[in-house]
Short mmCIF file of N, CA, C and O and ligand atoms in Angstrom, two decimals:
data_model
loop_
_atom_site.label_atom_id
_atom_site.label_comp_id
_atom_site.label_asym_id
_atom_site.label_seq_id
_atom_site.Cartn_x
_atom_site.Cartn_y
_atom_site.Cartn_z
N MET A 386 129.43 2.38 -76.72
CA MET A 386 129.61 2.16 -75.69
C MET A 386 128.04 1.97 -74.58
O MET A 386 126.61 2.94 -75.51
N GLY A 387 127.24 0.97 -74.18
CA GLY A 387 126.17 0.55 -73.93
C GLY A 387 125.94 1.19 -72.72
O GLY A 387 126.71 1.59 -71.86
N ASP A 388 124.68 0.97 -72.04
CA ASP A 388 123.87 1.15 -70.68
C ASP A 388 122.90 0.00 -70.76
O ASP A 388 121.86 -0.07 -70.34
N ARG A 389 124.21 -0.94 -70.24
CA ARG A 389 122.95 -2.22 -69.97
C ARG A 389 121.82 -2.16 -68.69
O ARG A 389 120.86 -3.02 -69.18
N ASP A 390 122.10 -1.29 -67.67
CA ASP A 390 121.43 -1.48 -66.90
C ASP A 390 120.20 -0.02 -66.97
O ASP A 390 119.24 0.08 -66.55
N GLY A 391 120.49 0.63 -68.10
CA GLY A 391 119.27 1.41 -68.45
C GLY A 391 119.57 2.72 -67.86
O GLY A 391 117.82 3.32 -67.92
N ASP A 392 119.88 3.31 -67.12
CA ASP A 392 120.03 4.09 -66.18
C ASP A 392 120.39 5.56 -66.63
O ASP A 392 120.52 6.08 -66.14
N GLY A 393 120.86 5.49 -67.48
CA GLY A 393 121.49 6.41 -68.33
C GLY A 393 122.89 6.81 -67.78
O GLY A 393 123.71 7.52 -68.76
N ILE A 394 123.38 5.94 -67.29
CA ILE A 394 124.93 6.20 -66.87
C ILE A 394 125.71 5.01 -67.94
O ILE A 394 125.18 4.03 -67.71
N LYS A 395 126.54 5.32 -68.98
CA LYS A 395 127.14 4.51 -69.59
C LYS A 395 127.87 3.39 -68.93
O LYS A 395 128.68 3.67 -67.72
N ASP A 396 127.80 2.75 -69.56
CA ASP A 396 128.82 1.35 -68.80
C ASP A 396 129.77 1.55 -68.52
O ASP A 396 131.04 1.25 -67.67
N ASP A 397 130.76 2.41 -69.37
CA ASP A 397 132.17 2.41 -68.99
C ASP A 397 132.58 3.72 -67.93
O ASP A 397 133.77 3.25 -67.46
N VAL A 398 131.65 4.15 -67.16
CA VAL A 398 131.37 5.31 -66.53
C VAL A 398 130.64 4.25 -65.27
O VAL A 398 130.80 4.74 -64.26
N ASP A 399 129.90 3.51 -65.56
CA ASP A 399 128.87 2.92 -64.55
C ASP A 399 129.94 2.04 -64.09
O ASP A 399 130.27 0.99 -64.05
N LYS A 400 129.89 2.46 -62.41
CA LYS A 400 130.29 1.34 -61.75
C LYS A 400 129.75 0.21 -61.22
O LYS A 400 130.23 -1.17 -60.65
N CYS A 401 128.29 0.15 -61.28
CA CYS A 401 127.51 -0.95 -61.29
C CYS A 401 126.61 -1.04 -62.46
O CYS A 401 125.40 -0.67 -62.64
N PRO A 402 127.19 -1.39 -63.98
CA PRO A 402 126.64 -1.61 -65.06
C PRO A 402 125.25 -2.19 -65.27
O PRO A 402 124.60 -2.68 -65.77
N ASP A 403 125.01 -3.15 -63.83
CA ASP A 403 124.09 -4.12 -64.10
C ASP A 403 123.02 -3.53 -62.99
O ASP A 403 121.79 -4.21 -62.94
N ASP A 404 123.28 -2.52 -62.50
CA ASP A 404 122.32 -2.13 -61.32
C ASP A 404 122.31 -0.58 -61.75
O ASP A 404 122.87 0.14 -61.60
N PRO A 405 121.12 -0.09 -61.62
CA PRO A 405 120.72 0.92 -62.40
C PRO A 405 120.69 1.88 -61.27
O PRO A 405 120.48 1.38 -59.64
N GLU A 406 121.04 2.83 -61.59
CA GLU A 406 121.23 3.97 -60.29
C GLU A 406 119.92 4.25 -59.62
O GLU A 406 119.17 4.43 -60.39
N ASP A 407 119.74 4.30 -58.42
CA ASP A 407 118.43 5.07 -58.14
C ASP A 407 118.81 6.58 -57.67
O ASP A 407 119.40 7.26 -57.46
N TYR A 408 118.05 7.43 -58.87
CA TYR A 408 118.31 8.90 -58.44
C TYR A 408 117.18 9.32 -57.54
O TYR A 408 115.87 9.73 -57.65
N ASP A 409 118.18 9.63 -56.27
CA ASP A 409 117.75 10.31 -55.40
C ASP A 409 118.84 11.54 -54.72
O ASP A 409 118.61 11.50 -53.37
N ASP A 410 119.19 11.93 -55.52
CA ASP A 410 120.10 12.95 -55.60
C ASP A 410 121.46 12.60 -54.40
O ASP A 410 121.72 13.67 -53.67
N PHE A 411 121.39 11.55 -54.19
CA PHE A 411 122.91 10.83 -53.49
C PHE A 411 123.70 9.87 -54.64
O PHE A 411 123.25 9.23 -54.77
N GLU A 412 124.88 10.81 -54.62
CA GLU A 412 125.77 9.84 -55.37
C GLU A 412 125.25 9.14 -57.06
O GLU A 412 125.42 8.07 -57.15
N ASP A 413 124.09 10.22 -57.48
CA ASP A 413 123.90 9.97 -58.64
C ASP A 413 124.49 9.35 -59.88
O ASP A 413 124.09 9.40 -61.11
N GLU A 414 126.10 9.59 -59.42
CA GLU A 414 127.07 9.90 -61.17
C GLU A 414 127.89 8.74 -60.94
O GLU A 414 128.14 8.21 -62.00
N ASP A 415 127.72 8.06 -59.62
CA ASP A 415 128.35 6.62 -60.22
C ASP A 415 127.76 5.19 -60.90
O ASP A 415 128.34 4.23 -60.93
N GLY A 416 126.85 5.39 -61.14
CA GLY A 416 125.87 4.29 -61.34
C GLY A 416 124.83 3.13 -60.22
O GLY A 416 124.78 2.47 -60.71
N CYS A 417 125.80 3.22 -59.17
CA CYS A 417 125.26 2.37 -58.38
C CYS A 417 123.95 2.85 -57.50
O CYS A 417 124.25 3.96 -57.25
N PRO A 418 123.39 1.67 -57.53
CA PRO A 418 121.70 2.63 -56.68
C PRO A 418 122.46 2.64 -55.17
O PRO A 418 123.34 1.93 -54.57
N ASP A 419 122.01 3.38 -54.97
CA ASP A 419 122.77 3.77 -53.24
C ASP A 419 121.54 3.37 -52.32
O ASP A 419 120.76 4.34 -52.12
N LEU A 420 121.63 2.48 -51.82
CA LEU A 420 120.11 2.06 -51.55
C LEU A 420 120.79 2.18 -49.92
O LEU A 420 119.33 2.02 -48.70
N ASP A 421 121.64 2.95 -49.09
CA ASP A 421 121.83 2.91 -48.30
C ASP A 421 122.44 4.26 -47.90
O ASP A 421 123.70 4.39 -47.48
N ASN A 422 121.94 5.39 -48.40
CA ASN A 422 122.77 6.55 -48.63
C ASN A 422 123.69 6.97 -46.84
O ASN A 422 124.73 7.37 -47.04
N ASP A 423 123.12 6.72 -45.99
CA ASP A 423 123.84 7.14 -44.48
C ASP A 423 124.24 5.94 -44.05
O ASP A 423 124.92 6.02 -42.95
N LYS A 424 124.36 5.06 -44.99
CA LYS A 424 125.58 3.67 -44.21
C LYS A 424 125.25 3.52 -43.24
O LYS A 424 125.56 3.02 -41.98
N ASP A 425 123.87 3.31 -42.58
CA ASP A 425 123.34 2.96 -41.17
C ASP A 425 123.03 1.65 -40.98
O ASP A 425 122.19 1.19 -40.17
N GLY A 426 122.96 0.71 -42.42
CA GLY A 426 122.82 -0.51 -42.45
C GLY A 426 121.20 -0.83 -42.79
O GLY A 426 120.88 -2.09 -43.31
N ILE A 427 120.39 0.25 -42.84
CA ILE A 427 119.01 0.45 -43.22
C ILE A 427 118.82 0.83 -44.40
O ILE A 427 118.91 2.27 -44.74
N PRO A 428 118.47 0.04 -45.34
CA PRO A 428 118.38 0.65 -46.76
C PRO A 428 117.47 1.58 -46.52
O PRO A 428 116.29 1.37 -46.04
N ASP A 429 117.50 2.44 -47.65
CA ASP A 429 116.64 3.83 -47.53
C ASP A 429 115.38 3.25 -48.32
O ASP A 429 115.63 2.77 -49.18
N GLU A 430 114.41 3.21 -47.89
CA GLU A 430 113.02 2.90 -48.29
C GLU A 430 112.57 4.62 -49.37
O GLU A 430 112.83 5.44 -48.73
N ARG A 431 112.04 3.96 -50.20
CA ARG A 431 111.68 5.05 -51.13
C ARG A 431 110.31 6.07 -50.26
O ARG A 431 109.24 5.14 -50.91
N THR A 432 110.79 6.21 -49.30
CA THR A 432 109.88 6.30 -48.05
C THR A 432 108.41 7.48 -49.33
O THR A 432 108.86 8.63 -49.71
N ILE A 433 107.28 6.75 -48.92
CA ILE A 433 106.45 7.88 -49.24
C ILE A 433 106.51 9.12 -48.65
O ILE A 433 106.38 9.31 -47.44
N ALA A 434 106.27 9.83 -49.45
CA ALA A 434 106.73 11.40 -48.57
C ALA A 434 105.29 11.59 -47.82
O ALA A 434 104.47 11.29 -47.77
N PRO A 435 105.90 12.32 -46.44
CA PRO A 435 105.56 11.91 -45.20
C PRO A 435 104.54 13.30 -45.48
O PRO A 435 104.96 14.39 -45.67
N THR A 436 103.56 12.91 -44.89
CA THR A 436 102.54 14.15 -45.00
C THR A 436 102.76 14.98 -46.14
O THR A 436 102.19 16.21 -46.03
N SER A 437 102.77 14.81 -47.58
CA SER A 437 102.26 15.67 -48.56
C SER A 437 100.74 15.70 -48.26
O SER A 437 100.51 16.72 -49.08
N GLN A 438 100.15 14.99 -48.09
CA GLN A 438 98.82 14.93 -47.77
C GLN A 438 98.17 15.65 -46.94
O GLN A 438 97.69 16.87 -46.70
N GLY A 439 98.67 15.13 -45.91
CA GLY A 439 98.49 15.75 -44.60
C GLY A 439 97.11 15.69 -43.67
O GLY A 439 96.10 15.56 -45.12
N PRO A 440 96.85 16.34 -42.62
CA PRO A 440 95.56 16.23 -42.60
C PRO A 440 94.82 17.99 -43.12
O PRO A 440 95.59 18.74 -43.31
N ARG A 441 93.75 17.41 -44.26
CA ARG A 441 93.12 18.70 -44.88
C ARG A 441 93.39 19.49 -44.25
O ARG A 441 92.41 20.07 -43.46
N ALA A 442 94.10 20.77 -44.83
CA ALA A 442 94.25 22.02 -44.22
C ALA A 442 92.49 22.32 -44.24
O ALA A 442 92.10 22.82 -45.25
N THR A 443 92.29 22.69 -43.18
CA THR A 443 90.96 22.97 -42.89
C THR A 443 90.14 24.25 -43.32
O THR A 443 90.54 25.57 -43.15
N THR A 444 90.21 24.12 -44.74
CA THR A 444 89.72 25.64 -45.57
C THR A 444 88.19 25.79 -45.25
O THR A 444 87.64 26.21 -45.56
N VAL A 445 88.30 25.92 -43.73
CA VAL A 445 87.17 26.88 -43.42
C VAL A 445 87.29 28.08 -44.09
O VAL A 445 88.09 29.09 -43.24
N VAL A 446 86.71 28.54 -45.19
CA VAL A 446 86.41 30.28 -45.33
C VAL A 446 86.43 30.79 -44.06
O VAL A 446 85.03 30.75 -43.76
N PRO A 447 87.32 31.56 -43.86
CA PRO A 447 86.82 32.84 -43.01
C PRO A 447 85.64 32.99 -42.99
O PRO A 447 85.33 34.06 -43.82
N SER A 448 84.67 32.52 -42.38
CA SER A 448 83.46 32.73 -42.68
C SER A 448 82.83 34.45 -43.00
O SER A 448 82.55 34.86 -41.78
N THR A 449 82.85 34.44 -44.02
CA THR A 449 82.47 35.90 -44.35
C THR A 449 80.70 36.14 -44.27
O THR A 449 80.66 37.01 -43.91
N ARG A 450 80.22 34.47 -44.07
CA ARG A 450 78.79 34.84 -44.09
C ARG A 450 78.21 35.20 -42.59
O ARG A 450 77.66 36.32 -42.09
N SER A 451 79.16 34.54 -41.57
CA SER A 451 79.00 34.75 -40.33
C SER A 451 79.35 35.84 -40.01
O SER A 451 78.34 36.75 -38.88
N THR A 452 80.45 36.32 -40.34
CA THR A 452 80.81 38.05 -39.98
C THR A 452 79.56 38.85 -40.69
O THR A 452 79.27 39.43 -39.83
N ILE A 453 79.45 38.38 -41.42
CA ILE A 453 77.92 39.48 -42.11
C ILE A 453 77.20 39.23 -41.37
O ILE A 453 76.41 40.47 -40.77
N ALA A 454 76.69 38.24 -40.96
CA ALA A 454 75.53 37.77 -39.88
C ALA A 454 75.77 39.05 -38.59
O ALA A 454 74.97 39.23 -38.33
N MET A 455 76.80 38.43 -38.16
CA MET A 455 77.24 39.11 -37.37
C MET A 455 76.97 40.59 -37.02
O MET A 455 76.64 41.43 -36.24
N ALA A 456 77.40 41.35 -38.35
CA ALA A 456 77.64 42.60 -38.45
C ALA A 456 76.48 43.07 -38.88
O ALA A 456 75.90 44.12 -37.76
N THR A 457 75.39 41.82 -39.44
CA THR A 457 73.98 42.53 -39.22
C THR A 457 73.60 42.25 -37.69
O THR A 457 72.86 43.29 -37.64
N ALA A 458 73.70 41.49 -37.23
CA ALA A 458 73.04 41.51 -36.06
C ALA A 458 73.39 42.30 -35.32
O ALA A 458 72.80 43.31 -34.37
N PHE A 459 74.62 42.62 -35.23
CA PHE A 459 75.38 44.15 -34.32
C PHE A 459 74.75 45.51 -34.76
O PHE A 459 73.94 46.15 -34.06
N ARG A 460 73.97 45.56 -36.19
CA ARG A 460 73.66 46.34 -36.56
C ARG A 460 72.25 46.59 -35.93
O ARG A 460 72.06 47.94 -35.54
N MET A 461 71.52 45.40 -36.18
CA MET A 461 70.49 45.54 -35.63
C MET A 461 70.43 45.85 -33.99
O MET A 461 69.08 46.47 -33.72
N ILE A 462 71.20 45.19 -33.53
CA ILE A 462 71.10 45.58 -32.44
C ILE A 462 71.48 47.18 -31.82
O ILE A 462 70.87 47.73 -31.17
N VAL A 463 72.38 47.80 -32.50
CA VAL A 463 72.86 49.18 -32.69
C VAL A 463 71.69 49.81 -33.09
O VAL A 463 70.63 50.55 -32.47
N THR A 464 70.99 49.41 -34.45
CA THR A 464 69.62 50.46 -34.58
C THR A 464 68.60 49.93 -33.54
O THR A 464 68.01 51.18 -33.16
N SER A 465 68.33 48.57 -33.17
CA SER A 465 67.43 48.94 -32.33
C SER A 465 67.71 48.90 -30.74
O SER A 465 67.11 48.49 -29.78
N ALA A 466 68.72 49.65 -30.58
CA ALA A 466 69.38 50.06 -29.57
C ALA A 466 68.22 51.18 -28.45
O ALA A 466 67.38 51.75 -29.22
N PRO A 467 68.47 51.05 -27.17
CA PRO A 467 66.97 51.78 -26.27
C PRO A 467 67.00 52.70 -26.96
O PRO A 467 68.02 53.92 -26.42
N THR A 468 65.93 53.07 -27.77
CA THR A 468 65.97 54.57 -28.41
C THR A 468 65.01 55.18 -26.81
O THR A 468 64.27 55.01 -26.36
N ILE A 469 66.16 56.36 -26.59
CA ILE A 469 65.62 56.92 -25.37
C ILE A 469 64.16 57.16 -25.22
O ILE A 469 63.30 58.05 -26.08
N PRO A 470 63.27 56.64 -24.25
CA PRO A 470 62.08 56.86 -24.13
C PRO A 470 61.74 58.13 -23.87
O PRO A 470 62.33 58.68 -22.96
N ARG A 471 61.62 58.74 -24.98
CA ARG A 471 60.97 60.50 -25.27
C ARG A 471 60.32 60.41 -23.59
O ARG A 471 58.97 60.26 -23.91
N THR A 472 60.77 61.12 -22.60
CA THR A 472 59.54 61.16 -21.65
C THR A 472 59.00 62.67 -21.98
O THR A 472 59.53 63.67 -21.62
N SER A 473 57.69 62.40 -22.58
CA SER A 473 57.11 63.12 -23.51
C SER A 473 57.07 64.73 -21.93
O SER A 473 55.96 64.41 -21.16
N THR A 474 57.88 65.56 -22.13
CA THR A 474 57.72 66.50 -21.24
C THR A 474 56.58 67.45 -21.56
O THR A 474 57.21 68.33 -22.90
N ALA A 475 55.72 67.62 -21.41
CA ALA A 475 54.87 67.98 -21.84
C ALA A 475 54.04 68.98 -20.65
O ALA A 475 54.04 69.08 -19.63
CA1 CA B 1359 124.11 2.02 -66.41
CA1 CA B 1360 122.07 7.83 -56.11
CA1 CA B 1361 125.14 6.17 -57.44
#
């Protein structure tokens, strides 16, 4: 038994032996392409996966550098903190 449309479904079970099934997880066993899965009259387009790319996830590496910079700055502030001017009580 052949498979005229070469969709992997043999002609004896293929309801549409000349139309290859569209493997879209919708009635993929009958051998007929299901061009309108939801029967809304609008053929399903092999819609380009929406936003698989998306706006590049801003891989702003949690700025370790600026954190260090801040820490350093902070330390500097701390260390250079007002050294209580010793009023030389002499
Ligand atoms: Ca077939
Ligand atoms: Ca299908
Ligand atoms: Ca089908």
